[in-house]
Amino acid sequence: MISHKSSFLLLLFLLGTALTAQVASQRALRPPPGASVALVVFEDLECPDCKRAAPLLEEAARAYKIPLVRHDFPLPKHNWSFDAAVLARFFDTKSKKTGDEFRAYIFQNQEQITRETLRPYAERFASDRKVDLPFAVDPRGELAKKVKADYALGQAINIQHTPTIYVVSNKESGTPFVEVVDRTNLYAMIDKMKREAVPVSASATKSTKKSATPQ
């Protein structure tokens, strides 16, 4: 039989968990400053479905001129996805464009990559772009911490699979985000969010590209 004290503690735990999830969703499922609408994806570079979704998301972001915000969610069952995410973070330090190109490159070559060949593929990518790829890309573990922080954020908002895709907006009432379950409806969902979003000033949109870079 559960005591009143145990019930009270359980209630506090559940409230705390709900509050954590709410704070996490407010942090993750909002557009970057200067954008009224954005696409947010939690992805795994070893995930075949992420590979299929990536071109659609990039095309939609270009077509609507909205940010595509990527979060790393390397699944434990994939044996090289975490290392690939760390490498992607390294290329992000060169530029957001370079980081995004590396992710696309990994998706394109995903079927041929193994844990042993990941580094040679990264070296080839770096060489083609005249980027120096050090032997230790993350000597202090700072990039790995960012990947782990993204993973923890995904867990806090109960991400269950990859890719998990959201269309998010800055609207102040109702639900400011919606998960994309059927990708054939992606453009219609973006249109709906754009109609409901709060307009932002032209000057504010200049910061959008910077803010879309993974942190």
Coordinates of N, CA and C in Angstrom, one line a residue, residues 98-181:
T98 N 30.1 24.3 -44.4 CA 31.0 23.1 -44.4 C 30.4 22.0 -43.6
G99 N 29.9 22.3 -42.4 CA 29.3 21.3 -41.6 C 28.1 20.6 -42.2
D100 N 27.3 21.4 -42.9 CA 26.1 20.9 -43.6 C 26.5 20.0 -44.7
E101 N 27.6 20.5 -45.5 CA 28.1 19.7 -46.6 C 28.6 18.4 -46.1
F102 N 29.3 18.3 -45.0 CA 29.8 17.1 -44.4 C 28.7 16.1 -44.1
R103 N 27.6 16.6 -43.5 CA 26.5 15.8 -43.2 C 25.9 15.2 -44.5
A104 N 25.7 16.0 -45.5 CA 25.2 15.5 -46.7 C 26.1 14.5 -47.4
Y105 N 27.4 14.7 -47.3 CA 28.4 13.8 -47.8 C 28.3 12.4 -47.1
I106 N 28.2 12.5 -45.8 CA 28.1 11.2 -45.0 C 26.8 10.5 -45.4
F107 N 25.7 11.2 -45.5 CA 24.4 10.5 -45.9 C 24.6 9.9 -47.3
Q108 N 25.3 10.6 -48.2 CA 25.4 10.1 -49.6 C 26.3 8.8 -49.6
N109 N 27.2 8.7 -48.7 CA 28.1 7.6 -48.7 C 27.8 6.6 -47.5
Q110 N 26.7 6.8 -46.9 CA 26.3 6.0 -45.7 C 26.4 4.5 -45.9
E111 N 26.0 4.0 -47.0 CA 26.0 2.5 -47.1 C 27.4 1.9 -47.2
Q112 N 28.4 2.7 -47.6 CA 29.7 2.2 -47.7 C 30.6 2.5 -46.4
I113 N 30.1 3.3 -45.5 CA 30.9 3.7 -44.4 C 30.7 2.7 -43.3
T114 N 31.8 2.4 -42.6 CA 31.9 1.6 -41.4 C 32.6 2.3 -40.3
R115 N 32.7 1.8 -39.2 CA 33.4 2.5 -38.1 C 34.9 2.6 -38.5
E116 N 35.4 1.7 -39.2 CA 36.8 1.7 -39.6 C 37.1 2.7 -40.8
T117 N 36.1 2.9 -41.6 CA 36.3 3.7 -42.8 C 35.8 5.1 -42.6
L118 N 35.2 5.4 -41.5 CA 34.6 6.8 -41.3 C 35.7 7.8 -41.4
R119 N 36.8 7.6 -40.7 CA 37.9 8.6 -40.7 C 38.5 8.8 -42.1
P120 N 38.8 7.7 -42.9 CA 39.2 8.0 -44.3 C 38.2 8.8 -45.1
Y121 N 36.9 8.6 -44.9 CA 35.9 9.4 -45.7 C 36.0 10.8 -45.2
A122 N 36.2 11.0 -43.9 CA 36.3 12.4 -43.4 C 37.6 13.1 -43.9
E123 N 38.6 12.3 -44.0 CA 39.9 12.9 -44.6 C 39.7 13.3 -46.0
R124 N 39.0 12.5 -46.8 CA 38.8 12.8 -48.2 C 38.0 14.0 -48.3
F125 N 36.9 14.1 -47.5 CA 36.1 15.3 -47.5 C 36.9 16.6 -47.2
A126 N 37.7 16.5 -46.1 CA 38.6 17.6 -45.7 C 39.6 18.0 -46.8
S127 N 40.2 17.0 -47.4 CA 41.2 17.3 -48.4 C 40.6 18.0 -49.6
D128 N 39.4 17.6 -50.0 CA 38.7 18.2 -51.2 C 38.4 19.7 -50.9
R129 N 38.2 20.0 -49.6 CA 37.9 21.4 -49.3 C 39.1 22.1 -48.7
K130 N 40.3 21.5 -48.8 CA 41.5 22.1 -48.3 C 41.4 22.5 -46.8
V131 N 40.8 21.6 -46.0 CA 40.6 21.8 -44.6 C 41.6 20.8 -43.9
D132 N 42.3 21.3 -42.9 CA 43.2 20.5 -42.2 C 42.5 19.7 -41.1
L133 N 42.5 18.4 -41.2 CA 41.8 17.5 -40.3 C 42.8 16.9 -39.3
P134 N 42.8 17.4 -38.1 CA 43.8 17.0 -37.1 C 43.6 15.5 -36.7
F135 N 44.6 14.8 -36.3 CA 44.5 13.5 -35.8 C 43.4 13.4 -34.7
A136 N 43.5 14.3 -33.8 CA 42.5 14.4 -32.7 C 41.6 15.6 -32.9
V137 N 40.4 15.4 -33.4 CA 39.6 16.5 -33.8 C 38.9 17.1 -32.5
D138 N 38.9 16.4 -31.4 CA 38.2 16.9 -30.2 C 39.0 16.6 -29.0
P139 N 40.2 17.1 -28.9 CA 41.2 16.7 -27.8 C 40.6 17.0 -26.4
R140 N 39.8 18.0 -26.2 CA 39.3 18.3 -24.9 C 37.8 17.8 -24.7
G141 N 37.3 17.1 -25.7 CA 36.0 16.6 -25.6 C 34.8 17.6 -25.6
E142 N 35.1 18.8 -26.1 CA 34.1 19.9 -26.2 C 33.0 19.6 -27.2
L143 N 33.5 19.0 -28.4 CA 32.5 18.7 -29.4 C 31.6 17.5 -29.0
A144 N 32.2 16.5 -28.3 CA 31.4 15.4 -27.8 C 30.4 15.9 -26.8
K145 N 30.7 16.9 -26.0 CA 29.8 17.4 -25.0 C 28.6 18.0 -25.7
K146 N 28.8 18.7 -26.8 CA 27.7 19.3 -27.6 C 26.8 18.2 -28.2
V147 N 27.4 17.1 -28.7 CA 26.6 16.0 -29.2 C 25.8 15.4 -28.1
K148 N 26.4 15.2 -26.9 CA 25.7 14.6 -25.8 C 24.6 15.5 -25.3
A149 N 24.8 16.8 -25.3 CA 23.8 17.8 -24.9 C 22.6 17.7 -25.8
D150 N 22.8 17.6 -27.1 CA 21.7 17.5 -28.1 C 20.9 16.2 -27.8
Y151 N 21.7 15.1 -27.5 CA 21.0 13.8 -27.2 C 20.2 13.9 -26.0
A152 N 20.7 14.6 -24.9 CA 20.0 14.8 -23.7 C 18.7 15.6 -23.9
L153 N 18.9 16.6 -24.8 CA 17.7 17.5 -25.1 C 16.6 16.6 -25.8
G154 N 17.0 15.8 -26.7 CA 16.1 14.9 -27.4 C 15.4 14.0 -26.4
Q155 N 16.1 13.4 -25.4 CA 15.5 12.6 -24.4 C 14.5 13.3 -23.6
A156 N 14.9 14.6 -23.3 CA 14.0 15.4 -22.4 C 12.6 15.7 -23.1
I157 N 12.6 15.7 -24.4 CA 11.3 16.0 -25.1 C 10.8 14.7 -25.7
N158 N 11.4 13.6 -25.2 CA 10.9 12.2 -25.5 C 11.0 11.8 -27.0
I159 N 12.1 12.2 -27.6 CA 12.4 11.7 -28.9 C 12.5 10.2 -28.9
Q160 N 11.8 9.5 -29.8 CA 11.8 8.0 -29.8 C 12.4 7.4 -31.0
H161 N 12.6 8.2 -32.1 CA 13.2 7.7 -33.3 C 13.8 8.8 -34.1
T162 N 14.6 8.4 -35.1 CA 15.2 9.4 -36.0 C 14.8 9.0 -37.4
P163 N 14.6 10.0 -38.3 CA 14.6 11.4 -37.9 C 13.3 11.8 -37.2
T164 N 13.3 12.7 -36.2 CA 12.1 13.3 -35.7 C 12.2 14.8 -36.2
I165 N 11.1 15.1 -36.9 CA 11.1 16.4 -37.6 C 10.0 17.3 -37.1
Y166 N 10.2 18.5 -36.9 CA 9.2 19.5 -36.4 C 9.2 20.7 -37.3
V167 N 8.0 21.2 -37.6 CA 7.9 22.6 -38.1 C 7.5 23.5 -36.9
V168 N 8.4 24.5 -36.6 CA 8.2 25.3 -35.4 C 7.9 26.7 -35.8
S169 N 7.3 27.4 -34.9 CA 7.0 28.9 -35.1 C 7.1 29.7 -33.9
N170 N 7.0 31.0 -34.0 CA 7.1 31.9 -32.9 C 5.7 32.3 -32.4
K171 N 4.7 31.7 -32.8 CA 3.3 32.1 -32.4 C 3.2 32.0 -30.9
E172 N 2.4 32.9 -30.3 CA 2.3 33.0 -28.9 C 1.1 32.3 -28.3
S173 N 0.2 31.8 -29.1 CA -0.9 31.1 -28.5 C -1.0 29.7 -29.2
G174 N -1.7 28.8 -28.5 CA -1.8 27.4 -29.1 C -0.5 26.7 -29.1
T175 N -0.3 25.7 -29.9 CA 0.9 24.9 -30.0 C 1.8 25.5 -31.1
P176 N 3.0 26.0 -30.7 CA 3.9 26.6 -31.6 C 4.7 25.7 -32.5
F177 N 4.5 24.4 -32.4 CA 5.2 23.4 -33.2 C 4.3 22.2 -33.5
V178 N 4.7 21.5 -34.6 CA 4.0 20.3 -35.0 C 5.0 19.3 -35.5
E179 N 4.9 18.0 -35.1 CA 5.8 17.0 -35.6 C 5.3 16.6 -37.0
V180 N 6.3 16.4 -37.9 CA 6.0 16.0 -39.3 C 6.1 14.5 -39.3
V181 N 4.9 13.9 -39.3 CA 4.8 12.4 -39.4 C 4.7 11.9 -40.8

